[in-house]
Amino acid sequence: MEKNKFVEIISNSYRIAHTHNLHFWSFLAVTGGTLMALDYLSPLAYAVGLPFANLLHTDPVTAGIQIFRILHRIFAFAWGGLLIIYGCYLFCFGKSEVLKPLKKPLKEQIAEAKALTGRYLFGKPIPKEVAEKMDRHNVFVAYLAVVLGISFFLLSVSGLGLMFRYALGLTNDQAALLLFLHDLGFGLSMLFVLFHLFAAFHPANRPILDAMMKDGKVPLEFAKEDMPQYLKRIKIEE
C-alpha cells in the first residue's frame, strides 16, 4: 500500500448509491417544491403541463401540478426503496460506519466539533490530540446523518399519510399537520444538503471530493492526517 500511496475510503456501491440519492433528492425537491410554492413556480408547472393540457382536459398549470404530483410519488417510492435496500445491505454486512463518531465520549465529540469548526471557518490546523482519534467519518458527518435520518422518517410517514389520507379517514386538521411535518422533513433535508455541499467543496476536503468523483481513493498521506483511526482499523500502519 505504501508503494501505491493511495487508500480506498469510498466503495463502488457507496458511490453508486450516493449518485442516485442525489438524483432522487433533486427530482423530489423540484417536483415537491413546485407543489409547495406554486405561487412562485407556476411557470414551471405551466411549461410541464402545456403539452398534456388538452389530453387531460384542463389548463396547463393544473396539468403540470397533476404530473408533478404523480412523478413526486413515484420517485418518492423509488428513493425510499433505494435507502431501505442499501441501508439493510450496510447493516447486514457491518459496513455502516457513519455513526461511529457518536460512540466517542461526549467530551471528545465536542473537542472534535470545535476543531473542525476552526478548520472549516478559519483554516486552523486540527490539534494533534484530536486528529489522532479521527476515523473515516468525523462527528459533523455523524450529526448530519442523524438529521438526514430524521428528515427521511418525517418525509416517509407524512408522505404516506397524505397519500392515503382519505383511506385513513384523516380530518383536514390532521392532513394539515402531516403537510407541516412533510415541509419540516424537506427543510431538514435541505439543511443537510447545504452543509454537505459546504463540506464537500471545502478545500480541506478536496481529496475526498476527488475520490467520490473518481475511484474512491485518497492519497495515503491525507488519510494519515485526517483519518488515522480508519487506517488502523483496516490494518494499514502509519
Short mmCIF file of C-alpha atoms in Angstrom, two decimals:
data_model
loop_
_atom_site.label_atom_id
_atom_site.label_comp_id
_atom_site.label_asym_id
_atom_site.label_seq_id
_atom_site.Cartn_x
_atom_site.Cartn_y
_atom_site.Cartn_z
CA MET A 1 0.00 0.00 0.00
CA GLU A 2 2.89 2.35 0.73
CA LYS A 3 4.03 1.84 -2.86
CA ASN A 4 0.66 2.88 -4.28
CA LYS A 5 0.38 5.92 -1.99
CA PHE A 6 -3.43 5.71 -2.15
CA VAL A 7 -6.06 4.09 0.04
CA GLU A 8 -9.71 3.37 -0.73
CA ILE A 9 -12.19 5.15 1.52
CA ILE A 10 -15.30 5.02 -0.71
CA SER A 11 -16.56 1.75 -2.19
CA ASN A 12 -18.15 1.47 -5.62
CA SER A 13 -21.53 0.62 -4.06
CA TYR A 14 -21.32 3.72 -1.88
CA ARG A 15 -20.53 5.98 -4.85
CA ILE A 16 -23.39 4.48 -6.88
CA ALA A 17 -25.88 4.87 -4.02
CA HIS A 18 -24.67 8.42 -3.36
CA THR A 19 -25.12 9.38 -7.01
CA HIS A 20 -28.66 8.02 -7.21
CA ASN A 21 -29.54 9.61 -3.86
CA LEU A 22 -28.54 12.93 -5.38
CA HIS A 23 -30.68 12.27 -8.45
CA PHE A 24 -33.77 11.27 -6.47
CA TRP A 25 -33.48 14.10 -3.94
CA SER A 26 -33.03 16.70 -6.69
CA PHE A 27 -36.05 15.48 -8.63
CA LEU A 28 -38.19 15.30 -5.49
CA ALA A 29 -37.06 18.79 -4.48
CA VAL A 30 -38.13 20.20 -7.85
CA THR A 31 -41.50 18.43 -8.01
CA GLY A 32 -42.31 18.88 -4.33
CA GLY A 33 -41.02 22.44 -4.24
CA THR A 34 -43.26 23.37 -7.17
CA LEU A 35 -46.30 21.95 -5.38
CA MET A 36 -45.32 23.68 -2.15
CA ALA A 37 -44.56 27.09 -3.69
CA LEU A 38 -46.90 27.17 -6.68
CA ASP A 39 -47.37 30.95 -6.43
CA TYR A 40 -43.71 31.36 -7.35
CA LEU A 41 -43.14 28.30 -9.54
CA SER A 42 -46.35 28.19 -11.54
CA PRO A 43 -44.42 28.97 -14.78
CA LEU A 44 -42.59 25.67 -14.31
CA ALA A 45 -45.87 23.81 -13.83
CA TYR A 46 -47.24 25.60 -16.88
CA ALA A 47 -44.28 24.57 -19.04
CA VAL A 48 -44.55 20.93 -17.99
CA GLY A 49 -48.33 20.78 -18.27
CA LEU A 50 -48.75 22.62 -21.55
CA PRO A 51 -48.15 19.60 -23.85
CA PHE A 52 -50.64 17.49 -21.84
CA ALA A 53 -53.35 20.06 -21.09
CA ASN A 54 -55.66 19.01 -23.93
CA LEU A 55 -55.16 15.33 -23.18
CA LEU A 56 -56.09 15.88 -19.52
CA HIS A 57 -58.89 18.31 -20.41
CA THR A 58 -57.65 21.05 -18.12
CA ASP A 59 -55.45 24.13 -18.13
CA PRO A 60 -51.64 23.84 -18.41
CA VAL A 61 -50.89 24.78 -14.78
CA THR A 62 -53.34 22.22 -13.39
CA ALA A 63 -51.99 19.61 -15.79
CA GLY A 64 -48.45 20.39 -14.63
CA ILE A 65 -49.49 20.07 -11.00
CA GLN A 66 -51.08 16.67 -11.65
CA ILE A 67 -47.97 15.44 -13.47
CA PHE A 68 -45.64 16.72 -10.74
CA ARG A 69 -47.77 15.08 -8.06
CA ILE A 70 -47.70 11.70 -9.80
CA LEU A 71 -43.96 11.89 -10.51
CA HIS A 72 -43.28 13.03 -6.94
CA ARG A 73 -44.99 9.93 -5.57
CA ILE A 74 -43.26 7.57 -7.99
CA PHE A 75 -39.79 8.93 -7.25
CA ALA A 76 -40.52 9.07 -3.52
CA PHE A 77 -41.15 5.31 -3.50
CA ALA A 78 -38.05 4.75 -5.64
CA TRP A 79 -35.86 6.85 -3.31
CA GLY A 80 -37.31 5.18 -0.23
CA GLY A 81 -36.66 1.77 -1.75
CA LEU A 82 -33.05 2.69 -2.50
CA LEU A 83 -32.42 3.95 1.04
CA ILE A 84 -34.05 0.93 2.66
CA ILE A 85 -32.29 -1.65 0.48
CA TYR A 86 -28.88 -0.01 0.74
CA GLY A 87 -29.37 0.60 4.46
CA CYS A 88 -30.18 -3.09 5.01
CA TYR A 89 -27.10 -4.03 2.98
CA LEU A 90 -24.86 -1.85 5.15
CA PHE A 91 -26.41 -3.14 8.37
CA CYS A 92 -26.38 -6.85 7.42
CA PHE A 93 -22.76 -6.80 6.26
CA GLY A 94 -21.50 -4.50 9.00
CA LYS A 95 -20.40 -1.82 6.55
CA SER A 96 -22.14 1.16 8.16
CA GLU A 97 -19.52 3.48 9.65
CA VAL A 98 -21.12 6.91 9.51
CA LEU A 99 -22.34 6.82 13.13
CA LYS A 100 -19.10 5.52 14.64
CA PRO A 101 -18.05 9.01 15.88
CA LEU A 102 -21.12 9.09 18.13
CA LYS A 103 -19.61 6.23 20.16
CA LYS A 104 -16.88 8.57 21.36
CA PRO A 105 -17.24 10.19 24.80
CA LEU A 106 -19.17 13.45 24.61
CA LYS A 107 -16.06 15.40 25.63
CA GLU A 108 -14.17 14.04 22.62
CA GLN A 109 -17.09 14.76 20.29
CA ILE A 110 -17.21 18.38 21.45
CA ALA A 111 -13.44 18.76 21.07
CA GLU A 112 -13.59 17.33 17.54
CA ALA A 113 -16.52 19.57 16.61
CA LYS A 114 -14.65 22.65 17.86
CA ALA A 115 -11.51 21.66 15.98
CA LEU A 116 -13.43 21.07 12.75
CA THR A 117 -15.23 24.39 13.10
CA GLY A 118 -11.90 26.16 13.40
CA ARG A 119 -10.61 24.31 10.38
CA TYR A 120 -13.59 24.92 8.12
CA LEU A 121 -14.19 28.56 9.06
CA PHE A 122 -10.74 29.88 9.92
CA GLY A 123 -8.28 27.44 8.36
CA LYS A 124 -6.82 26.41 11.71
CA PRO A 125 -4.97 23.10 11.92
CA ILE A 126 -6.64 20.34 13.92
CA PRO A 127 -4.82 19.73 17.23
CA LYS A 128 -2.77 16.53 17.22
CA GLU A 129 -4.61 15.04 20.19
CA VAL A 130 -7.89 15.41 18.27
CA ALA A 131 -6.59 14.41 14.84
CA GLU A 132 -5.10 11.14 16.04
CA LYS A 133 -8.57 9.96 17.16
CA MET A 134 -10.39 10.79 13.94
CA ASP A 135 -11.91 7.98 11.87
CA ARG A 136 -13.26 7.68 8.33
CA HIS A 137 -16.17 10.00 9.24
CA ASN A 138 -15.99 12.93 11.65
CA VAL A 139 -18.62 14.00 14.18
CA PHE A 140 -20.15 16.58 11.83
CA VAL A 141 -20.84 13.85 9.28
CA ALA A 142 -22.43 11.71 12.00
CA TYR A 143 -24.61 14.59 13.22
CA LEU A 144 -25.74 15.34 9.67
CA ALA A 145 -26.54 11.65 9.14
CA VAL A 146 -28.87 11.83 12.14
CA VAL A 147 -30.52 14.92 10.67
CA LEU A 148 -30.99 13.10 7.37
CA GLY A 149 -32.46 10.09 9.18
CA ILE A 150 -35.00 12.28 10.99
CA SER A 151 -35.79 14.01 7.71
CA PHE A 152 -36.38 10.71 5.91
CA PHE A 153 -38.63 9.49 8.72
CA LEU A 154 -40.74 12.67 8.67
CA LEU A 155 -40.97 12.67 4.88
CA SER A 156 -41.92 8.99 4.73
CA VAL A 157 -44.57 8.97 7.45
CA SER A 158 -46.16 12.27 6.46
CA GLY A 159 -45.97 11.48 2.74
CA LEU A 160 -47.70 8.13 3.13
CA GLY A 161 -50.29 9.70 5.42
CA LEU A 162 -51.09 12.42 2.88
CA MET A 163 -51.21 9.92 0.03
CA PHE A 164 -53.74 7.72 1.85
CA ARG A 165 -55.48 10.43 3.86
CA TYR A 166 -58.96 9.55 2.58
CA ALA A 167 -58.47 5.82 3.08
CA LEU A 168 -57.28 6.56 6.61
CA GLY A 169 -60.18 8.94 7.23
CA LEU A 170 -57.96 11.83 8.27
CA THR A 171 -59.53 15.19 9.03
CA ASN A 172 -58.40 18.43 7.41
CA ASP A 173 -56.56 19.41 10.58
CA GLN A 174 -54.72 16.08 10.66
CA ALA A 175 -53.83 16.42 6.98
CA ALA A 176 -52.56 19.96 7.64
CA LEU A 177 -50.35 18.61 10.43
CA LEU A 178 -48.94 15.95 8.10
CA LEU A 179 -48.26 18.60 5.47
CA PHE A 180 -46.39 20.66 8.07
CA LEU A 181 -44.31 17.61 9.04
CA HIS A 182 -43.61 16.93 5.37
CA ASP A 183 -42.40 20.51 4.88
CA LEU A 184 -40.32 20.21 8.05
CA GLY A 185 -38.75 17.00 6.75
CA PHE A 186 -37.91 18.71 3.48
CA GLY A 187 -36.42 21.66 5.35
CA LEU A 188 -34.17 19.33 7.34
CA SER A 189 -33.09 17.55 4.17
CA MET A 190 -32.28 20.93 2.62
CA LEU A 191 -30.21 21.79 5.69
CA PHE A 192 -28.34 18.51 5.28
CA VAL A 193 -27.68 19.19 1.60
CA LEU A 194 -26.37 22.73 2.23
CA PHE A 195 -23.93 21.62 4.93
CA HIS A 196 -22.95 18.60 2.87
CA LEU A 197 -22.14 20.78 -0.14
CA PHE A 198 -20.19 23.21 2.05
CA ALA A 199 -18.04 20.38 3.39
CA ALA A 200 -17.70 18.65 0.02
CA PHE A 201 -16.39 21.75 -1.75
CA HIS A 202 -14.22 22.99 1.12
CA PRO A 203 -10.55 22.99 0.04
CA ALA A 204 -9.60 20.86 3.04
CA ASN A 205 -11.80 18.04 1.74
CA ARG A 206 -10.76 18.21 -1.92
CA PRO A 207 -9.16 14.71 -1.85
CA ILE A 208 -12.45 13.23 -0.61
CA LEU A 209 -14.40 15.01 -3.34
CA ASP A 210 -11.95 13.71 -5.95
CA ALA A 211 -12.34 10.21 -4.52
CA MET A 212 -16.13 10.43 -4.82
CA MET A 213 -15.90 11.62 -8.42
CA LYS A 214 -13.21 9.12 -9.49
CA ASP A 215 -12.12 5.82 -7.97
CA GLY A 216 -12.92 6.18 -4.26
CA LYS A 217 -9.26 6.57 -3.23
CA VAL A 218 -7.42 9.36 -1.42
CA PRO A 219 -3.69 9.92 -1.02
CA LEU A 220 -2.30 7.89 1.86
CA GLU A 221 -0.69 10.96 3.42
CA PHE A 222 -4.08 12.70 3.50
CA ALA A 223 -5.65 9.68 5.19
CA LYS A 224 -2.86 9.61 7.77
CA GLU A 225 -3.65 13.19 8.74
CA ASP A 226 -7.45 13.12 8.52
CA MET A 227 -8.47 9.57 9.45
CA PRO A 228 -5.64 7.71 11.22
CA GLN A 229 -8.08 5.53 13.18
CA TYR A 230 -9.55 4.30 9.89
CA LEU A 231 -6.11 3.22 8.69
CA LYS A 232 -5.56 1.31 11.91
CA ARG A 233 -8.91 -0.47 11.55
CA ILE A 234 -8.12 -1.62 8.02
CA LYS A 235 -4.65 -2.70 9.10
CA ILE A 236 -2.63 -0.02 7.38
CA GLU A 237 0.05 1.16 9.73
CA GLU A 238 1.27 4.71 9.71
#
